[in-house]
XYZ file of C-alpha atoms in Angstrom:
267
model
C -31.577 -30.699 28.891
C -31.786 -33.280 25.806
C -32.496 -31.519 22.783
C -31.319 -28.284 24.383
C -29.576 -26.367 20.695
C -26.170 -24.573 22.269
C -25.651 -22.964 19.133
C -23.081 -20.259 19.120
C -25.808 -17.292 19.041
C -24.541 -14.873 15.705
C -22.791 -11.785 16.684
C -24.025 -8.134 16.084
C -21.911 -7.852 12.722
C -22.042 -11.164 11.883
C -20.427 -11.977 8.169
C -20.357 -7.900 7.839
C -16.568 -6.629 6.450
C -15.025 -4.271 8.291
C -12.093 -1.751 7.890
C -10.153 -0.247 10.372
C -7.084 2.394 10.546
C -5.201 2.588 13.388
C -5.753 -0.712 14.435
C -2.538 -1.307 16.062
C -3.207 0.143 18.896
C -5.469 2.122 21.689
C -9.420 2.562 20.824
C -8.267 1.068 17.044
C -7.494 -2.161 18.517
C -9.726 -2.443 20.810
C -12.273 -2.298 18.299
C -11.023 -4.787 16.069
C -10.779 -7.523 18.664
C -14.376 -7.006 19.644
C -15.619 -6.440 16.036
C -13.662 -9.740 15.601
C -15.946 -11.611 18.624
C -18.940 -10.290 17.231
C -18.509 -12.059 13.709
C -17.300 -9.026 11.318
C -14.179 -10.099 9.003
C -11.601 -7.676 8.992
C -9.171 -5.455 7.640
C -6.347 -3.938 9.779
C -4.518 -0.986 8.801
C -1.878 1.365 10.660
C 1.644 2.939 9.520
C 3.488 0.175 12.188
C 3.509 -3.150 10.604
C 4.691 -5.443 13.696
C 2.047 -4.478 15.738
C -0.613 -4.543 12.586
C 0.523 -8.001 12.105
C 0.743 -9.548 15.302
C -2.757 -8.332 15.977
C -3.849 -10.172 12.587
C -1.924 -12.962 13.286
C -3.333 -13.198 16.925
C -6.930 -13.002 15.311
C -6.292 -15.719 12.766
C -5.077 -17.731 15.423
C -8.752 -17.852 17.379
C -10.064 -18.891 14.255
C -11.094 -15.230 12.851
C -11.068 -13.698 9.375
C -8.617 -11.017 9.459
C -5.762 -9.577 7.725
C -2.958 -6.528 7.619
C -2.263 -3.921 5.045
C -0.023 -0.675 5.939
C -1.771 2.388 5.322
C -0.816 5.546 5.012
C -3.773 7.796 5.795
C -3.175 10.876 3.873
C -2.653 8.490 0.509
C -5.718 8.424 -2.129
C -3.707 5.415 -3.272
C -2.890 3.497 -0.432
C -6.530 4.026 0.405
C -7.617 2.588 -2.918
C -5.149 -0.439 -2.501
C -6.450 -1.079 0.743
C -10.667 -1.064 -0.294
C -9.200 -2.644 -3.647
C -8.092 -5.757 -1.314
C -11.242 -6.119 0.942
C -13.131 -6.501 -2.351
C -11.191 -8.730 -4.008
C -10.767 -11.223 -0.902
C -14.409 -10.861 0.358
C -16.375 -8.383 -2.267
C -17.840 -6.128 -0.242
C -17.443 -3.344 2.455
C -19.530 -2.742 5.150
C -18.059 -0.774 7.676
C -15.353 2.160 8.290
C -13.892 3.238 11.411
C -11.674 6.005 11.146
C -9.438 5.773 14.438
C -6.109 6.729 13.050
C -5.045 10.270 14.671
C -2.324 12.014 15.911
C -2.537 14.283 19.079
C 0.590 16.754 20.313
C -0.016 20.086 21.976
C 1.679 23.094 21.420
C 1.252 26.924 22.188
C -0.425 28.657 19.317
C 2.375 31.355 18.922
C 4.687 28.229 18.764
C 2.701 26.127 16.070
C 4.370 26.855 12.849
C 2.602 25.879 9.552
C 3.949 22.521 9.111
C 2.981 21.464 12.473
C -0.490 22.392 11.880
C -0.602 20.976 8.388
C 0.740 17.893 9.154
C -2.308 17.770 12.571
C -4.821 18.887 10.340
C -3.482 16.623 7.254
C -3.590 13.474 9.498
C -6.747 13.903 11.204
C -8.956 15.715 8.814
C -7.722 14.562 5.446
C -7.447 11.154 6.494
C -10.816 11.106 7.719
C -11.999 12.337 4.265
C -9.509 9.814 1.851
C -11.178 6.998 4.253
C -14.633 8.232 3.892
C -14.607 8.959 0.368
C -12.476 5.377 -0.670
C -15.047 3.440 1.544
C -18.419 5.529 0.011
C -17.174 4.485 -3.283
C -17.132 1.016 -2.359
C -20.324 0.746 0.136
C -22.791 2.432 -2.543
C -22.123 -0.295 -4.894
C -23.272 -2.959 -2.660
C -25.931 -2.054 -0.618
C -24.908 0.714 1.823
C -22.854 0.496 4.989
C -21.778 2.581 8.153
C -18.701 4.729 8.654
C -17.628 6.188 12.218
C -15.193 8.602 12.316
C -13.250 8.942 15.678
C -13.090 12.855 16.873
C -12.276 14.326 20.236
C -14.178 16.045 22.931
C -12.102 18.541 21.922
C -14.531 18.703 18.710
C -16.690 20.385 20.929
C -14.469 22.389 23.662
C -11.380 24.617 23.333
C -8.613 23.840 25.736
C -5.266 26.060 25.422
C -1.915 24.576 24.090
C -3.987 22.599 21.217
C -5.515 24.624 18.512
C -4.338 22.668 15.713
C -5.708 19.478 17.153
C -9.141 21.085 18.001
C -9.413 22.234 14.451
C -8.509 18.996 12.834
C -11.477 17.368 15.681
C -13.755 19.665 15.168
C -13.228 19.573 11.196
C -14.191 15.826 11.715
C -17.459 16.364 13.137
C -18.715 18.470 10.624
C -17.205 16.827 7.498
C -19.116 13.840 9.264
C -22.684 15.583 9.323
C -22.062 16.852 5.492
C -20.662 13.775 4.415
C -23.694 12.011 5.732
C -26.359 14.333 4.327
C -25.018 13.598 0.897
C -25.206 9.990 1.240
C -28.383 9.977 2.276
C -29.803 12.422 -0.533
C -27.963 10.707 -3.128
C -29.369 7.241 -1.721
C -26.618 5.619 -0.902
C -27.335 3.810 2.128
C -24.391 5.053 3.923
C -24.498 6.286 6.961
C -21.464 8.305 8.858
C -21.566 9.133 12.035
C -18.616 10.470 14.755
C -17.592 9.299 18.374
C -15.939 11.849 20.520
C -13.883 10.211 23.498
C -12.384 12.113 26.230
C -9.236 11.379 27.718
C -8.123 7.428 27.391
C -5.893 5.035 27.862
C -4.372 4.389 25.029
C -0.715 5.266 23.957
C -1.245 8.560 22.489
C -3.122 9.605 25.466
C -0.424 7.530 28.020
C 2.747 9.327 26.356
C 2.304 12.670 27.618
C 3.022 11.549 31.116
C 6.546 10.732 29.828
C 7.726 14.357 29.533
C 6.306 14.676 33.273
C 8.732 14.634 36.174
C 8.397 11.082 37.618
C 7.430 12.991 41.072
C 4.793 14.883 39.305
C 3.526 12.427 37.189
C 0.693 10.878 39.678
C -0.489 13.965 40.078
C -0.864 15.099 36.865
C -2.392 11.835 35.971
C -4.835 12.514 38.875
C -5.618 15.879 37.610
C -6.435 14.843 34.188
C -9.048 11.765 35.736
C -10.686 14.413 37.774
C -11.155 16.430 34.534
C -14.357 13.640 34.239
C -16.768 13.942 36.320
C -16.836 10.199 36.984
C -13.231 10.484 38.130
C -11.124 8.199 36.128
C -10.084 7.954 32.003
C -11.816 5.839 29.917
C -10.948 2.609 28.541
C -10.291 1.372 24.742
C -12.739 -1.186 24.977
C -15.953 1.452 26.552
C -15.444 3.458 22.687
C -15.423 0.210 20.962
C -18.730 -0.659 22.495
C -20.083 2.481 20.835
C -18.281 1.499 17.943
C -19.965 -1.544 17.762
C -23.349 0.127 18.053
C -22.899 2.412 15.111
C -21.769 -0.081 12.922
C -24.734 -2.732 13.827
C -27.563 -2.598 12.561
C -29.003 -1.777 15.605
C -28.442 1.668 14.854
C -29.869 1.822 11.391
C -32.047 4.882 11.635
C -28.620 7.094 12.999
C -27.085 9.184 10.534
C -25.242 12.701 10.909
C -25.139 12.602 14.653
C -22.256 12.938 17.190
C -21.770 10.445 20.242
C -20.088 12.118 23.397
C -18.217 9.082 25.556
C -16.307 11.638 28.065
C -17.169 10.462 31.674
C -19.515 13.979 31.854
C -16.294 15.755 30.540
C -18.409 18.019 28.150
C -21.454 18.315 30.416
C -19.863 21.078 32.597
């Protein structure tokens, strides 16, 4: 129709600035390239440069605001490089997602102390350096919305994976703490975690390498009917969540846990 405005309609984070580790790959990336449609500007971090990069590049190319910075997330420093750059390019932080994680399974009489330190130091302690470097930065400029990335296994016990469970389950409590203090202290930060069950994404994909290639369909079929809806989930069904929790649209959610499992937890 004449007159008719097709105006690109603004997208949920529209001109908010965004930081994300482990954004090369699995629920990471998938997040960034939707954050990306939805208007946020973005900074990429992850320990594997190429694939960092090419996903910045790739960005930049459609005309987005993005850019790459390793980032090693058991570093104060590289954490404080890292929030250093995202104010100096764009002055401001608005959102956190902490995706990067690491997830091997091992007996618990066979876990020695490094393997568990180095589970927990990853998961957990990462989780806190990102939370604490992007506080630091959000309180100063109005407030802003971290989402830490746990595990179903944050809620549940499964054998084999003790260490991981208590770096998960570490995350979803540091997450209701951390978020009680910035909201008593006024910040205007809210933190909140998401909990996916079993996904595609590399980390989840690789365990089927160590499989027999005769077994591995049915161990791949055993682990989908582990959901009750039958399959794994997919990257881009977290990022929606994601999204949510770092839109405004969720403004009055602080403290709380979000369970994306395919009914995983509910039995």
């Amino acid at each position: 129709m004449a007159g008719e405005n097709h105006a690109k309609d603004p997208g949920r984070i529209e001109g908010k600035v965004a930081l994300i580790s482990g954004a090369a790959s699995g629920i990471g990336r998938a997040t960034a390239e939707r954050f990306a449609r939805e208007g946020a500007k973005l900074a990429l971090t992850d320990i594997e440069p190429e694939k960092g990069a090419e996903l910045a590049a790739s960005l930049v190319g459609k005309g987005y605001d993005a850019f790459y910075m390793n980032l090693d997330v058991v570093s104060p420093e590289e954490w404080k490089a890292v929030t250093d750059a995202i104010v100096a390019r764009w002055g401001r932080l608005d959102i956190l997602l902490n995706s990067a994680g690491i997830g091997r399974a091992k007996a618990l009489l066979d876990t020695n102390l490094d393997f568990w330190r180095q589970t927990i130091s990853i998961n957990l302690d990462g989780t806190f350096l990102g939370t604490q470097a992007a506080v630091r930065v959000m309180k100063e400029n109005g407030g802003g919305s971290i989402i830490n990335i746990s595990s179903v296994l944050g809620f549940v016990g499964m054998p084999n994976i003790s260490a991981y469970a208590a770096s998960k389950g570490g995350v979803r409590l540091f997450t209701k703490a951390a978020a009680l203090e910035c909201a008593e202290l006024g910040f205007n930060v809210r933190v909140n975690s998401v909990h996916p069950g079993y996904i595609e994404t590399p980390m989840v994909m690789r365990r089927f390498d160590k499989i027999e290639e005769s077994a591995r369909e049915t161990e791949q079929r055993r682990l989908e009917q582990s959901h009750p809806l039958g399959r794994l989930g997919r990257p881009e069904e977290i990022a929606s969540m994601v999204l949510f929790l770092a839109s405004d649209e969720s403004g009055f959610v602080t403290g709380t846990e979000f369970i994306v499992d395919g009914g995983y937890t509910a039995r």
